[in-house]
CSV table of C-alpha atoms and ligand atoms in Angstrom, one decimal:
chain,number,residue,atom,x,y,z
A,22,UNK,CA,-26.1,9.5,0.9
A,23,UNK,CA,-25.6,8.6,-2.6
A,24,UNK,CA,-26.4,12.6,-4.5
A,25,UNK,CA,-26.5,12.8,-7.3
A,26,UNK,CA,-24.6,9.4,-8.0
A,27,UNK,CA,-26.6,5.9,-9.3
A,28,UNK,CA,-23.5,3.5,-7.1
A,29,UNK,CA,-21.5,4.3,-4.7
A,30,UNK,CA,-18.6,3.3,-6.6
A,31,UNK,CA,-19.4,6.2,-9.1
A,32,UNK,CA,-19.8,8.3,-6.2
A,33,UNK,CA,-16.3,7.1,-5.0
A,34,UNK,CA,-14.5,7.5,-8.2
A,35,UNK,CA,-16.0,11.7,-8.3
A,36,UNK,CA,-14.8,12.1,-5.3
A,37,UNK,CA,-11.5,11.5,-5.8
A,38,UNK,CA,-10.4,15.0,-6.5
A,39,UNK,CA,-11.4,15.9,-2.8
A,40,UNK,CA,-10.0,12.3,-1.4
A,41,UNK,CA,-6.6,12.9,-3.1
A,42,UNK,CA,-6.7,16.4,-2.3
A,43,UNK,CA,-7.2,15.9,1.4
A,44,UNK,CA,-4.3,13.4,1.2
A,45,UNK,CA,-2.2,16.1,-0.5
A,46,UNK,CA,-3.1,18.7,1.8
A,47,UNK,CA,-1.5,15.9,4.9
A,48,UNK,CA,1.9,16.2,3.0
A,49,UNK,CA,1.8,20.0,2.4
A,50,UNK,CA,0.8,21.0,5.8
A,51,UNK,CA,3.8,19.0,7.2
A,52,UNK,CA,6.1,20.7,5.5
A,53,UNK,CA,6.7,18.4,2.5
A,54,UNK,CA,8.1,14.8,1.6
A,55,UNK,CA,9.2,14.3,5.3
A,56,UNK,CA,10.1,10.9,6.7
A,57,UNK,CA,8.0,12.0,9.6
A,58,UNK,CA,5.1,11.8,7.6
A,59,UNK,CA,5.1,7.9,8.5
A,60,UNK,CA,5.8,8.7,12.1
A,61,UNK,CA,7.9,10.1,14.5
A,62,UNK,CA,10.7,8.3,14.7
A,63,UNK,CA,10.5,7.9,10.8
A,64,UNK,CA,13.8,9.5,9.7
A,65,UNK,CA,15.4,6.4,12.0
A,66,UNK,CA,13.8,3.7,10.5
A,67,UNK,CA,14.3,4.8,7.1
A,68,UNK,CA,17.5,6.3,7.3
A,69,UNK,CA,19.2,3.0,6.3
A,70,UNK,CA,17.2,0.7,4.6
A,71,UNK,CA,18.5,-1.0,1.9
A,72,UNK,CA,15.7,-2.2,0.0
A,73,UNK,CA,12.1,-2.6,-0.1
A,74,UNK,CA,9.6,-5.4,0.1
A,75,UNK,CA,5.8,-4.4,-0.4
A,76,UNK,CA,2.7,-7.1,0.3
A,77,UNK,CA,-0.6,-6.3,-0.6
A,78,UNK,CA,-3.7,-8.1,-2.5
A,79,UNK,CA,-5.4,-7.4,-5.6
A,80,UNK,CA,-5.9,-3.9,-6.6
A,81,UNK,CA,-4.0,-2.4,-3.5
A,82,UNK,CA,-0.9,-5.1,-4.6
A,83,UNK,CA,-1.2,-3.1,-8.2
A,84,UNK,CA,-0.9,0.2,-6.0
A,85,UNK,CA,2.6,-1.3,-5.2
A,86,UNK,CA,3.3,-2.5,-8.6
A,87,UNK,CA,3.1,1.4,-9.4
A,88,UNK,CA,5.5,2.1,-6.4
A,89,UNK,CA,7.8,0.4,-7.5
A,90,UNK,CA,9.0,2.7,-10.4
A,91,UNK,CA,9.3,5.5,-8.1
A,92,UNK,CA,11.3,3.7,-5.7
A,93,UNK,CA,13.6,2.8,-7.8
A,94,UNK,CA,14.0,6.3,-9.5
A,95,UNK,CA,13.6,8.8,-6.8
A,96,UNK,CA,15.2,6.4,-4.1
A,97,UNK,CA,17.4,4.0,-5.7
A,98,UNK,CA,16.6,1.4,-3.5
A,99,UNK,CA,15.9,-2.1,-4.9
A,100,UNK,CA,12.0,-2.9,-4.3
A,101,UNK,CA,10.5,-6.2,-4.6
A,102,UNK,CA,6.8,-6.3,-4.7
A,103,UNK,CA,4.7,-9.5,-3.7
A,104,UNK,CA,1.2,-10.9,-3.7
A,105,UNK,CA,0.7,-11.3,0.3
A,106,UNK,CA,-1.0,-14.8,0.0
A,107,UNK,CA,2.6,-16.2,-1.8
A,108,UNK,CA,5.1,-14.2,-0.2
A,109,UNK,CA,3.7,-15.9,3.1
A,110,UNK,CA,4.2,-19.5,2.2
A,111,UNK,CA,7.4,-18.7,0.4
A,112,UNK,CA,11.3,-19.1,2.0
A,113,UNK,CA,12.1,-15.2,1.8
A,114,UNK,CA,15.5,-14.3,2.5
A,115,UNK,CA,15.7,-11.8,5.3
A,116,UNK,CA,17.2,-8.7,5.5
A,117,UNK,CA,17.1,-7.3,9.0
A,118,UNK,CA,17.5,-3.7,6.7
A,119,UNK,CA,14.5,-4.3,4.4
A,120,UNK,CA,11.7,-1.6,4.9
A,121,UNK,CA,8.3,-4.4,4.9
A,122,UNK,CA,5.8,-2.1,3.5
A,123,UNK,CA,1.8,-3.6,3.5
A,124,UNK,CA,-0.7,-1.6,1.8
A,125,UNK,CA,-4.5,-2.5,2.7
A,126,UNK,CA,-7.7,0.0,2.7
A,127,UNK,CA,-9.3,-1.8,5.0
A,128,UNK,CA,-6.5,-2.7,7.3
A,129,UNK,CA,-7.9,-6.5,7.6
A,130,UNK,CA,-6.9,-8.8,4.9
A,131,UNK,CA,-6.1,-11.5,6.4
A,132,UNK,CA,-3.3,-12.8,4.0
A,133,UNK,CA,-1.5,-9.0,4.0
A,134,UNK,CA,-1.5,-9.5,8.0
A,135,UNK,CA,-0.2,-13.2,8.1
A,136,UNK,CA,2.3,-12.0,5.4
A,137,UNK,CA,3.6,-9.0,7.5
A,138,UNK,CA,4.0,-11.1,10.4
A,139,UNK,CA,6.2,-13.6,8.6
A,140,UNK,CA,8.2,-10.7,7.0
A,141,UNK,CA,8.8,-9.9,10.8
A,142,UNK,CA,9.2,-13.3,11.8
A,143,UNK,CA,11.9,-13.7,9.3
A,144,UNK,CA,14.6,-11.0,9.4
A,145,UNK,CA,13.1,-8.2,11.5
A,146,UNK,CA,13.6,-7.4,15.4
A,147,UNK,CA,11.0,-6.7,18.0
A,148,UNK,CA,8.3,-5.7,16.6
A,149,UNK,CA,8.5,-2.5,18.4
A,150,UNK,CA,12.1,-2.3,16.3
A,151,UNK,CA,10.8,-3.8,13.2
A,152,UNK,CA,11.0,-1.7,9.9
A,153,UNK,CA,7.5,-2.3,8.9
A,154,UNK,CA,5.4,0.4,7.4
A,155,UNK,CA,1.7,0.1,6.6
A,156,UNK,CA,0.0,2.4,4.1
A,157,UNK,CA,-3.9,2.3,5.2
A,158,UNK,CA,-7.3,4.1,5.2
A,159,UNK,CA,-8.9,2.8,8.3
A,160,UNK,CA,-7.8,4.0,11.4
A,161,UNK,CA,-6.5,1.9,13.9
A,162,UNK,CA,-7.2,-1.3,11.7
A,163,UNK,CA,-5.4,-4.3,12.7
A,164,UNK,CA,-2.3,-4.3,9.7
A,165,UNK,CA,-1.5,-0.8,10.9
A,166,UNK,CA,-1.8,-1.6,14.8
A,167,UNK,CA,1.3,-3.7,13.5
A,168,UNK,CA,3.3,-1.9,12.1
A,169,UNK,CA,5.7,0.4,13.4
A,170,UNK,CA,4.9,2.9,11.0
A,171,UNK,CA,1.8,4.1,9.5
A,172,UNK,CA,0.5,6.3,6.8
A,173,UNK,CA,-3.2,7.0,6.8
A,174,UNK,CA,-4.6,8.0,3.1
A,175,UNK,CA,-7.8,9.9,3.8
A,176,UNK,CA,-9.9,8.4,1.5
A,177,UNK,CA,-13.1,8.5,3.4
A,178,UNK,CA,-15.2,5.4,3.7
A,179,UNK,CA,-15.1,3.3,1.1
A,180,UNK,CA,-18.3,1.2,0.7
A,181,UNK,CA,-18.6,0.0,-3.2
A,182,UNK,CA,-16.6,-3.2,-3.0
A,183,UNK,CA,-14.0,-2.6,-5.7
A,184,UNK,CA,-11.5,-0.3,-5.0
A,185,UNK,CA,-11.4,3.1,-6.6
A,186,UNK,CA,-10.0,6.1,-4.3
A,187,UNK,CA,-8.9,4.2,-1.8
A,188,UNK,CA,-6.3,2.6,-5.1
A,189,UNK,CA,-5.8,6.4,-5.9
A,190,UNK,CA,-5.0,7.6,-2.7
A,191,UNK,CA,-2.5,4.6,-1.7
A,192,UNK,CA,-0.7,6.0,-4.6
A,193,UNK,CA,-0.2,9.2,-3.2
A,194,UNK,CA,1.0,8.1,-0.3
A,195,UNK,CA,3.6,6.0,-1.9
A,196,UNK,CA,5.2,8.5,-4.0
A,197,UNK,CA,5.2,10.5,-0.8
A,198,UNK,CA,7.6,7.4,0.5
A,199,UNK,CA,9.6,7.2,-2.7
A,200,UNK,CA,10.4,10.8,-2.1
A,201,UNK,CA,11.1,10.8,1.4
A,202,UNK,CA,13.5,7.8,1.4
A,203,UNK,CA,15.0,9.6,-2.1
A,204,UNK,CA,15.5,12.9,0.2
A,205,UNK,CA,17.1,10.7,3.1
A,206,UNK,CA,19.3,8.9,0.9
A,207,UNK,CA,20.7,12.3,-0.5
A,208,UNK,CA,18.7,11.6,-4.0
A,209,UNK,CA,16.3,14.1,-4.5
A,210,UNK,CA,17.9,17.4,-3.7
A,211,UNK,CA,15.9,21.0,-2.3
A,212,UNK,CA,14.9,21.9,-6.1
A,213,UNK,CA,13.9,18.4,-7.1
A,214,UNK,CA,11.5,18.2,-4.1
A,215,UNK,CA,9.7,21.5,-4.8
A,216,UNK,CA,9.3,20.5,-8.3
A,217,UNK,CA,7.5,16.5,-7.0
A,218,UNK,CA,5.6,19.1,-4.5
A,219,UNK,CA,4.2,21.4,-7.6
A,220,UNK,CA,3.3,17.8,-9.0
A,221,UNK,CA,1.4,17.1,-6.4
A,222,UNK,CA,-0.3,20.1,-5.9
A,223,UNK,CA,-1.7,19.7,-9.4
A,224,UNK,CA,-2.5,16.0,-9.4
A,225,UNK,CA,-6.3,17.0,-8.1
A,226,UNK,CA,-6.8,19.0,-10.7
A,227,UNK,CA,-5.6,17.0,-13.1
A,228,UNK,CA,-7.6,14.2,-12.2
A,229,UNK,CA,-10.8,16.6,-12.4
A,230,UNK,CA,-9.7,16.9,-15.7
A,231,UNK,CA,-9.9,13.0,-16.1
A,232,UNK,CA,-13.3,12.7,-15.1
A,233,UNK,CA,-14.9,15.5,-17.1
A,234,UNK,CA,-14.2,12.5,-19.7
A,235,UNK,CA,-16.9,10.7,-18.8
A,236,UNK,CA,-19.3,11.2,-21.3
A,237,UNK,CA,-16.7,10.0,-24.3
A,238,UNK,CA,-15.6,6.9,-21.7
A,239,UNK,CA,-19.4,6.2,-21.7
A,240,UNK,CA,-20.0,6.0,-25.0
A,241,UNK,CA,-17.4,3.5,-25.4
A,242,UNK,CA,-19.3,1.2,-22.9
A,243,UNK,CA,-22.1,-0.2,-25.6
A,244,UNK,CA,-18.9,-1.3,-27.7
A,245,UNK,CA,-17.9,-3.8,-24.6
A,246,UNK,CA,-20.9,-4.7,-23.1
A,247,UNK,CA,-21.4,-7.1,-25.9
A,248,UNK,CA,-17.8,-8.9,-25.5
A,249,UNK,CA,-16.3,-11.7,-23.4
A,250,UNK,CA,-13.1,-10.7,-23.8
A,251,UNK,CA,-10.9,-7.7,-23.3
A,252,UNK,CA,-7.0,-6.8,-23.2
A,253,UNK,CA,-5.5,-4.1,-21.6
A,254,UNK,CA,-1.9,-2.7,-22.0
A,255,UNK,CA,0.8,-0.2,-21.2
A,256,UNK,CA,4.3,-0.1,-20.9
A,257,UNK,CA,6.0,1.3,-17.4
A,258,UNK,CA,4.1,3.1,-14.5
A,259,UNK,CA,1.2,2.2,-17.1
A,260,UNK,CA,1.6,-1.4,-16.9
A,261,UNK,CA,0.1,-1.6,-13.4
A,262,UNK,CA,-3.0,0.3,-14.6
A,263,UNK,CA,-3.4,-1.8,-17.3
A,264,UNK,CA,-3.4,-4.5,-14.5
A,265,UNK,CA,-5.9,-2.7,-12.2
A,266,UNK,CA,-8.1,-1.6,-15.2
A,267,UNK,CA,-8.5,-5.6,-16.4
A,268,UNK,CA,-9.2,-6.5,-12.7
A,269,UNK,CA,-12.2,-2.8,-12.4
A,270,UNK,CA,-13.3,-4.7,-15.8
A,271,UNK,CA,-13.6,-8.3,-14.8
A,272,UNK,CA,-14.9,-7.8,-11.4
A,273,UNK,CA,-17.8,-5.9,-11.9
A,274,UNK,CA,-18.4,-6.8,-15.4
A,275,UNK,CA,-17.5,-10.2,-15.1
A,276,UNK,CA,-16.3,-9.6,-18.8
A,277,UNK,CA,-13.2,-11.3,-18.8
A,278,UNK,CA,-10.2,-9.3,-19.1
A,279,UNK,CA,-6.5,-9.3,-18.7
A,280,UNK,CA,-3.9,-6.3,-18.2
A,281,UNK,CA,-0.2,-7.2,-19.9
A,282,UNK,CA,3.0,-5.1,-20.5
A,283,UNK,CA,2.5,-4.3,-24.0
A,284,UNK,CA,5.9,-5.5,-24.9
A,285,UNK,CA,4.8,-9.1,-23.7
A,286,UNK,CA,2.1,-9.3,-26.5
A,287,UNK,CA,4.3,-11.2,-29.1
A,288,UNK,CA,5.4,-13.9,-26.3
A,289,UNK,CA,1.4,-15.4,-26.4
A,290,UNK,CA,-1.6,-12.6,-26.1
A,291,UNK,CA,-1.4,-11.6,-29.5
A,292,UNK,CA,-2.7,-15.3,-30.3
A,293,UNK,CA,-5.8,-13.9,-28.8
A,294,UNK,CA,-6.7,-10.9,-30.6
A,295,UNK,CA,-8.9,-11.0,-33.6
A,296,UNK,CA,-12.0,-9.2,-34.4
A,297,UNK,CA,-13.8,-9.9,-31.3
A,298,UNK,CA,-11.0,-8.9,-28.9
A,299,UNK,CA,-11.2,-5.1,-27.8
A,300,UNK,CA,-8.0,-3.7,-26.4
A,301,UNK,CA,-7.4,-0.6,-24.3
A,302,UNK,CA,-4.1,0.8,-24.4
A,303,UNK,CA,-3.1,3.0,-22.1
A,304,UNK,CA,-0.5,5.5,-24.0
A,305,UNK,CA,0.1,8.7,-22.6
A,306,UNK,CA,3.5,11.0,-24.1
A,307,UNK,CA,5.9,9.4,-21.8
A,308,UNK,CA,9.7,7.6,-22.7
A,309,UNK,CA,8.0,4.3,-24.1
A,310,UNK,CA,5.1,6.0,-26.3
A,311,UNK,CA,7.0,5.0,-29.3
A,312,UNK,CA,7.5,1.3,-28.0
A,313,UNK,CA,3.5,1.9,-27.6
A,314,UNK,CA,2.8,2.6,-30.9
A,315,UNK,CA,4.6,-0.2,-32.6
A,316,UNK,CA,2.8,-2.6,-30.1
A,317,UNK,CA,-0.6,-0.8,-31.4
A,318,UNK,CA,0.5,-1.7,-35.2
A,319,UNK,CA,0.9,-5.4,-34.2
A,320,UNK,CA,-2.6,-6.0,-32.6
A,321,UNK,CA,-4.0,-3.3,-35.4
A,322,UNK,CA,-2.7,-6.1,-38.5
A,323,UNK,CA,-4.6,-8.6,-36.8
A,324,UNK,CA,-8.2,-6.7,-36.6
A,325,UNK,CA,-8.5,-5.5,-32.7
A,326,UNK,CA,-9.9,-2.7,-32.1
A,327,UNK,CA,-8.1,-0.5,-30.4
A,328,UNK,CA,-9.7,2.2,-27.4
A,329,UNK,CA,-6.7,4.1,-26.7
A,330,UNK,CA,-6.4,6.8,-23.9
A,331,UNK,CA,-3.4,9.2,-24.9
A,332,UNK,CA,-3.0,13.0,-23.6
A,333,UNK,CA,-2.8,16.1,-25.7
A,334,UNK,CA,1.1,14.9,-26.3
A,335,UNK,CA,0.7,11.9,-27.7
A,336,UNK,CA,-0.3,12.5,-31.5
A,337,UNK,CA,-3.0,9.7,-31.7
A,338,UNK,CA,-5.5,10.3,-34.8
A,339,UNK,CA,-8.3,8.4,-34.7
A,340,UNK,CA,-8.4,5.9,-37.6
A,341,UNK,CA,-10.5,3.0,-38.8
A,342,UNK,CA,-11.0,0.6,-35.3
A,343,UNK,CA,-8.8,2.9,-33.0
A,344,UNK,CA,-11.1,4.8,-31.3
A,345,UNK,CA,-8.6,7.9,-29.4
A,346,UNK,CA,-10.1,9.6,-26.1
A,347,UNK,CA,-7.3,12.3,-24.8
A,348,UNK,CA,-6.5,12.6,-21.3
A,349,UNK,CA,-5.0,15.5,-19.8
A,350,UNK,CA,-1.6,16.9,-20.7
A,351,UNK,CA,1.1,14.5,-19.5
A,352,UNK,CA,1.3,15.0,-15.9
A,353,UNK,CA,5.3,13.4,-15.5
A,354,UNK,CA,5.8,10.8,-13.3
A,355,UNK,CA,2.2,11.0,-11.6
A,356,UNK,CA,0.5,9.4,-14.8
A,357,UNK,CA,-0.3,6.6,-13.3
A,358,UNK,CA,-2.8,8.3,-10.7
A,359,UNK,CA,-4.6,10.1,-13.5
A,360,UNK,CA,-4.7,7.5,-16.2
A,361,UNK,CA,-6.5,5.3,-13.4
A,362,UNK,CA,-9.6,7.4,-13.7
A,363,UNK,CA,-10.4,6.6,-17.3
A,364,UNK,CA,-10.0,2.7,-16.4
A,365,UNK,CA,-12.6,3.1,-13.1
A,366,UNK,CA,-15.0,4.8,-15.5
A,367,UNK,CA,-15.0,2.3,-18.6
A,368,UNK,CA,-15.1,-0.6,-15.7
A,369,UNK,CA,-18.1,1.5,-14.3
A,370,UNK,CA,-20.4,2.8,-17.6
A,371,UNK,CA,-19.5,-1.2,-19.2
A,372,UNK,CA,-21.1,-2.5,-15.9
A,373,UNK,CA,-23.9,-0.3,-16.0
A,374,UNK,CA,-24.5,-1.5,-19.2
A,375,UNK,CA,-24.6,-4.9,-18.9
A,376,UNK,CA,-27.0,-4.3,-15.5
A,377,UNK,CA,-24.6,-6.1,-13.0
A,378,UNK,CA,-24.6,-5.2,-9.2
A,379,UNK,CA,-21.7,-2.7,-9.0
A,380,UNK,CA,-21.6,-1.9,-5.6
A,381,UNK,CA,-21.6,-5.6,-4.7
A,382,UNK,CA,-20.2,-7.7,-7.3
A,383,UNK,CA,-21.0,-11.6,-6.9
A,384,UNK,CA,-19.0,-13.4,-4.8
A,385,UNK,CA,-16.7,-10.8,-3.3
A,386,UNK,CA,-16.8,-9.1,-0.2
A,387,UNK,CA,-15.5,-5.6,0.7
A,388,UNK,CA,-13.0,-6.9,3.3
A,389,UNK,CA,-11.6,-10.3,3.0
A,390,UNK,CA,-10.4,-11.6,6.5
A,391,UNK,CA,-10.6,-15.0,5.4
A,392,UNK,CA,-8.2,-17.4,3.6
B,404,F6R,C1,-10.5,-4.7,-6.2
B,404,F6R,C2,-10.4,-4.7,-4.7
B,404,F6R,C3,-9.6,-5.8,-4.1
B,404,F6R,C4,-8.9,-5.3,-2.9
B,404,F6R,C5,-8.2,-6.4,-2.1
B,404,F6R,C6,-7.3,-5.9,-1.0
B,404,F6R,O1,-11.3,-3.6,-6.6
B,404,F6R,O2,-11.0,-3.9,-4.0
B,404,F6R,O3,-8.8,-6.4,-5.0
B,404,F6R,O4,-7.9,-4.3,-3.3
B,404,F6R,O5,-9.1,-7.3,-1.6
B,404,F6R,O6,-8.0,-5.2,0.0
B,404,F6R,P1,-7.4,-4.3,1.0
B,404,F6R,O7,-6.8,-3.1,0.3
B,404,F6R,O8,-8.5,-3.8,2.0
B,404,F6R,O9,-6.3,-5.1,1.8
């Protein structure tokens, strides 16, 4: 079952060209960034929502993190974005008009169900009126049994415990959202949507791309393996990978490792860095490269050494303690799908190297139906 691959979590994270391909191929054969991609009477739930509230846990909570930057670009709708096991014990203000979106691969954490049921509790109708929408890759999993609207990514089975195409995949299907409820709400006009389709369609090549970096990630490993600590930053739609690429890190690892905005360094993390501290930056050629740099500078002065992915764009030169691998060609506003790859595979080759159980990490399990 395994091929070629040592872990089914390197077997996962190779097969995400097909995964996100498949999921692709869902939107293209209907036709698009359709509201009836989420079901059939889609268009009428989302017609006029007024803002967004998504609930997930750990990695798929960072896949919403991501969403939320395309939300508010292509759709223009305020989104908040919530750890499931707060927003549930929290006093939430309702808003019978807020889209509740859950995001779950397994479709049975227990806190993501508990918290959509409060969401509906609160402010939504009948639950056969509710505007709940539930991004999942298990079919006919409890979280999307209730909602009223479902997207299915087609990841395939995921069986290594941490979450690699099922994260990539989620993604996919959330910009598919952003750009439906930007195309109901008048936002994203005929040319606009053929341009985020073209995007699409060259997302599974471009993550190809990613993973013939493997090798150059690999060799990076023996630099971490020895470490306690990591940091991992990025600005924007990179911030959340940063996140997710701490959590790949720590949880198979068990290196510890954390994932901050960049521009939050000088409010307490740079305290932290000094020789012993790698930090991965995640810096592709987008609007806050620049703001990325200067960030670099600051832990540079105080002897980190720097593992920086930035594509062909973004003029990095390797240097004394800033070690440069180059990702593909800025890919626009998908970056954050691609630039996820590199993160899986570092997590991945430093866990190999330090001889922990990938596929089973201590003290996890794959589906978390307890409290
Ligand atoms: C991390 C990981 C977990 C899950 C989380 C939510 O690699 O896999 O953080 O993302 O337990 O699980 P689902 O998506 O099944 O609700």
């Amino acid at each position: 079952e395994l091929g070629p691959y040592r872990h089914f979590m390197q077997k996962e994270i190779h097969e995400q060209p097909r995964a996100i391909g498949d999921t692709v191929e869902g939107i293209l054969d209907a036709g698009g960034f359709d509201a009836a991609l989420f079901g059939k009477d889609a268009a009428q739930v989302l017609n006029d929502v007024e803002s967004v509230q998504i609930l997930a846990c750990g990695t798929s909570y960072y896949a919403g993190l991501t969403a939320r930057y395309w939300i508010e670009e292509l759709a223009g709708l305020p989104c908040a974005v919530d750890i499931a096991s707060e927003y549930r014990y929290r006093s939430v203000v309702a808003n019978p008009k807020q889209l509740i979106v859950t995001i779950s691969q397994s479709g049975e954490t227990l806190d993501t169900m508990e918290a959509l049921k409060y969401a509906k509790a609160q402010g939504q109708a009948a639950s056969d009126e509710s505007r709940t929408l539930s991004i999942c890759n298990v079919p006919e999993s409890a979280i999307p049994r209730a909602s009223r609207l479902v997207f299915y990514t087609r990841a395939g089975a995921e069986i290594g415990v941490a979450s690699t195409k099922a994260f990539t995949t989620q993604l996919v299907a959330l910009f598919a959202l952003a750009v439906a409820l930007g195309k109901l709400r008048g936002r994203v006009d005929d040319a606009r949507e053929a341009a985020l389709l073209d995007d699409l369609r060259h997302l599974p090549g471009s993550v190809q791309h990613a993973l013939n970096l493997e090798p150059q990630v690999a060799s990076w490993a023996e630099k971490f393996a020895p470490r306690q600590h990591a940091l991992f930053l990025g600005r924007g739609t990179h911030y959340p990978i940063a996140l997710e690429g701490a959590l790949k890190l720590k949880e198979i690892s068990y290196i510890h490792a954390e994932g901050y905005p960049a521009g939050e360094l000088k409010h307490g993390p740079l305290a932290l860095v000094d020789t012993q501290m790698p930090v991965v930056v995640i810096a592709p050629n987008d609007a806050l490269l620049e703001k990325v740099k200067s960030n670099i500078q600051e832990v540079r002065a105080r002897g980190g050494e720097m593992f920086v992915f930035a594509d062909a764009d973004s003029s990095f030169s390797e240097s004394d303690g800033v070690h440069v691998i180059r990702t593909p060609r800025h890919v626009g506003i998908l970056s954050p799908i691609v630039h996820a790859i590199p993160v899986q595979l570092l997590a991945y080759h430093v866990a190999l190297a330090r001889g922990t159980d990938v596929d089973k990490p201590r003290n996890l399990a794959k589906s978390v139906t307890v409290e």
